[in-house]
Coordinates of C-alpha atoms in Angstrom, one line a residue:
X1 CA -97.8 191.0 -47.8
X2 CA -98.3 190.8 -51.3
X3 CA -100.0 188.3 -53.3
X4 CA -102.1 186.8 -50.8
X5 CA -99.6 185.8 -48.6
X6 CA -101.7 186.5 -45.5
X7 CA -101.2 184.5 -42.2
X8 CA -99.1 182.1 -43.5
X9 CA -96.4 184.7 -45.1
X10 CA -96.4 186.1 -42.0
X11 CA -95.6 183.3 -39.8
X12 CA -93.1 182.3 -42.8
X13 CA -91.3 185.4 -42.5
X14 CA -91.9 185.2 -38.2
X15 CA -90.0 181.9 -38.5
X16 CA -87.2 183.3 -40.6
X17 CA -86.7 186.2 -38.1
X18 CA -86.6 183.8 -35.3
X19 CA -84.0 181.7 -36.6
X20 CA -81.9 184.3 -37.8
X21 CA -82.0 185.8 -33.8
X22 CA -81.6 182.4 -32.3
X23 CA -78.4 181.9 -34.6
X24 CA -76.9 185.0 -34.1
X25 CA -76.9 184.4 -30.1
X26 CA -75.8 181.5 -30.5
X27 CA -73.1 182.9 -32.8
X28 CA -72.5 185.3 -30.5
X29 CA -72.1 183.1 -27.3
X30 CA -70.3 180.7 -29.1
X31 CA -66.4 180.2 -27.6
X32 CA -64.0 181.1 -30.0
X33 CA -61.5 179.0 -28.0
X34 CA -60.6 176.2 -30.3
X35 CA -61.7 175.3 -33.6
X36 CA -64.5 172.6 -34.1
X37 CA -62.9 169.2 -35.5
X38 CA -63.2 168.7 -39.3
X39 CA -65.6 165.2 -38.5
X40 CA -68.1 166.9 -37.5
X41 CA -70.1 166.4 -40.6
X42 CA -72.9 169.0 -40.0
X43 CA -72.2 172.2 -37.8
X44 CA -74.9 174.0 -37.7
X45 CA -76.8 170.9 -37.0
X46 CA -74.4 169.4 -34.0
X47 CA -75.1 173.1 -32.7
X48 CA -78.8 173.3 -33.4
X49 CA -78.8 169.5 -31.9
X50 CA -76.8 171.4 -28.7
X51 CA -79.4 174.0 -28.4
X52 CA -82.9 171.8 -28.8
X53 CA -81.7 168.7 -26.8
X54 CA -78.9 170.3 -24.4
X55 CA -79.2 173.7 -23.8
X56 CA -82.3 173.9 -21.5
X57 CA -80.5 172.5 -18.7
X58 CA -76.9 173.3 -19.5
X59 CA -77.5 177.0 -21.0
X60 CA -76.9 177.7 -24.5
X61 CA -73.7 178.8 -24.3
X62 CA -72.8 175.9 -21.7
X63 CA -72.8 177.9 -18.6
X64 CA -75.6 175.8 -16.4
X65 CA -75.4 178.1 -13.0
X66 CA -77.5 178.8 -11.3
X67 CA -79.0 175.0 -12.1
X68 CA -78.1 171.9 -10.2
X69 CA -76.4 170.3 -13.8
X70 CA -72.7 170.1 -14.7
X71 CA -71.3 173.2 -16.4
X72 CA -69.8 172.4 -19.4
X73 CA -68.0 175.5 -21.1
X74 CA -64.8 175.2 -20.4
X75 CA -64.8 172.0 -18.4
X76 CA -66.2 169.6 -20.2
X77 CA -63.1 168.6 -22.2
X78 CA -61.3 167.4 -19.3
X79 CA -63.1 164.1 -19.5
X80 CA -61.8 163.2 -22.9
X81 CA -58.6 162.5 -21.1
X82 CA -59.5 158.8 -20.1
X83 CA -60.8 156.3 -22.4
X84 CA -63.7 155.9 -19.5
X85 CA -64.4 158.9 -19.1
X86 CA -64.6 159.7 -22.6
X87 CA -66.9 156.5 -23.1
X88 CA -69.0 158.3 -20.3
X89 CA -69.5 161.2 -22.3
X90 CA -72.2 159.1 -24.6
X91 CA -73.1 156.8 -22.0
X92 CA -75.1 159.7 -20.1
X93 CA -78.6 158.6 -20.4
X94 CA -79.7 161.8 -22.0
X95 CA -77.1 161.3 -24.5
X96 CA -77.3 157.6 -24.6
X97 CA -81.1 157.4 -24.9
X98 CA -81.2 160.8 -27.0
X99 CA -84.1 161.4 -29.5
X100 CA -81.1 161.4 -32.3
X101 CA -81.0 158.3 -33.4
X102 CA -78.2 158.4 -36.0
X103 CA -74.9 158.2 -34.3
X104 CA -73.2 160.4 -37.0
X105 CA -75.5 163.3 -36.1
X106 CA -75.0 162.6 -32.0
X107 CA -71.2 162.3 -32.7
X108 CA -71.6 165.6 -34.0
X109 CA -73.6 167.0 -30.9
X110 CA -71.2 165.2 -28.8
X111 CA -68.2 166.5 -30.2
X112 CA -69.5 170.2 -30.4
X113 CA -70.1 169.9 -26.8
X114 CA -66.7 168.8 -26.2
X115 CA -64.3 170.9 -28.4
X116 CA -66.6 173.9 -29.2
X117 CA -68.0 174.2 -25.7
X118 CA -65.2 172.4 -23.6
X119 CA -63.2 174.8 -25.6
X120 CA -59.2 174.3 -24.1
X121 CA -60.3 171.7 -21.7
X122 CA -60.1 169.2 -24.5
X123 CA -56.4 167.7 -25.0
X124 CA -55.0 168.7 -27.8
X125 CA -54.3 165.3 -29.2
X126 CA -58.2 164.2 -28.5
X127 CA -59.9 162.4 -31.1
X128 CA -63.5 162.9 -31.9
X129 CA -66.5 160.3 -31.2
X130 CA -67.4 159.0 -34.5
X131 CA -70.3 157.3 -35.3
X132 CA -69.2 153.3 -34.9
X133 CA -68.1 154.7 -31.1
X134 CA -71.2 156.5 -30.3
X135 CA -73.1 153.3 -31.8
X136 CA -71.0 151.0 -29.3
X137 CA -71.5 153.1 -26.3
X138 CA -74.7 154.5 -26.2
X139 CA -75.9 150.8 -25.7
X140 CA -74.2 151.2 -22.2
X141 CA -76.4 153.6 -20.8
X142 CA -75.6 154.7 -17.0
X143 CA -78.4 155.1 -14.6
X144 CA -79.3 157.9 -12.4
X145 CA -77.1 156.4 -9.1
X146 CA -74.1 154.9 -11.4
X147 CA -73.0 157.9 -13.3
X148 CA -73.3 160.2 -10.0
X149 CA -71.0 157.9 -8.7
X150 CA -68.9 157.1 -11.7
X151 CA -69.2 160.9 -12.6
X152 CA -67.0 161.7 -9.1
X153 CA -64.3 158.5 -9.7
X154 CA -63.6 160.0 -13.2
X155 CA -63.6 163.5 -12.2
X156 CA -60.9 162.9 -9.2
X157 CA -59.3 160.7 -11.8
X158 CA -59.2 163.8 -14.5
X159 CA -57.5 166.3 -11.5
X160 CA -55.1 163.5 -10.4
X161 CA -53.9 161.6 -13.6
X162 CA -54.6 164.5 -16.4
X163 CA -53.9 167.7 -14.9
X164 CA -57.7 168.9 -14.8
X165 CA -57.9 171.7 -11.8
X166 CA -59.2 170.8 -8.6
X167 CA -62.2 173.2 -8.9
X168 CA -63.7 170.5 -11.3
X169 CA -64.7 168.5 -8.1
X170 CA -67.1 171.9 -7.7
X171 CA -69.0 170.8 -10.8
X172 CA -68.9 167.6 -11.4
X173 CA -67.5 165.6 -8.7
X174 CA -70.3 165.3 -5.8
X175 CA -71.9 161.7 -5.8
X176 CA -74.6 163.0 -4.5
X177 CA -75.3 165.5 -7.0

């Protein structure tokens, strides 16, 4: 570089290249099923958020497999079809006891997982989490045992009452795991 720039121009512009790659994977692994909601008030955050906070265990693109953790493209949605098991959503204690801790900005993760992610599995009249609800239920934070357990009651109540396939039992509905 020019001008002195030296190390630290070079680990400006190694910075620069690396987010340009890591946003065009995840541009490029990003579903194309349904459009984000119009609350979300950052995008590129709530999917930054996804990637720093979520996408370890769960995969970038929300395929999880082969790891022991509920896949959520495609699937997630399906719990936005009861009031409980939408409210479980943000009571997961990752979510619940997040590092974020302004509820706008988790909203935003939360509903990027759900509608960008969850893609189609998300009813079409679903609302997003807003702020005041992620406030409210993040204070009810599950623990390991209770949301393996409540995780199976909502997912057999998502097949039976809201038309979620059966294969959902295959991710998400063992109490044991």
């Amino acid at each position: 570089m020019r001008g002195g720039g030296g190390a630290a121009g070079r680990r400006l512009v190694a910075v620069a290249v690396g987010a340009a790659i890591v946003s065009a994977a995840a541009a490029a692994t990003a579903p194309h099923t349904r459009a984000l909601p119009a609350a979300i008030t950052d995008p590129v955050l709530a999917r930054s958020d996804y990637i720093e906070h979520c996408g370890g265990c769960h995969g970038v693109d929300g395929r999880s497999a082969p790891a022991q953790v509920p896949e959520l493209r495609d699937r997630v949605g399906y719990f936005m079809c009861t009031p409980e098991a939408r409210a479980y959503l943000v009571r997961l204690p990752n979510v619940a006891h997040s590092r974020i801790t302004d509820n706008q900005e988790l909203a935003d993760l939360v509903n990027f997982v759900v509608f960008g992610l969850g893609g189609a599995s998300a009813p079409v009249d679903a609302q997003p989490f807003s702020a005041a609800e992620v406030a409210r239920e993040r204070r009810l934070a599950l623990s390991g045992p209770s949301l393996k357990a409540e995780r199976a009651r909502l997912v057999a109540a998502a097949i039976r009452r809201c038309g979620a396939p059966a294969s959902l039992k295959r991710f998400y509905g063992s109490a044991r795991g």
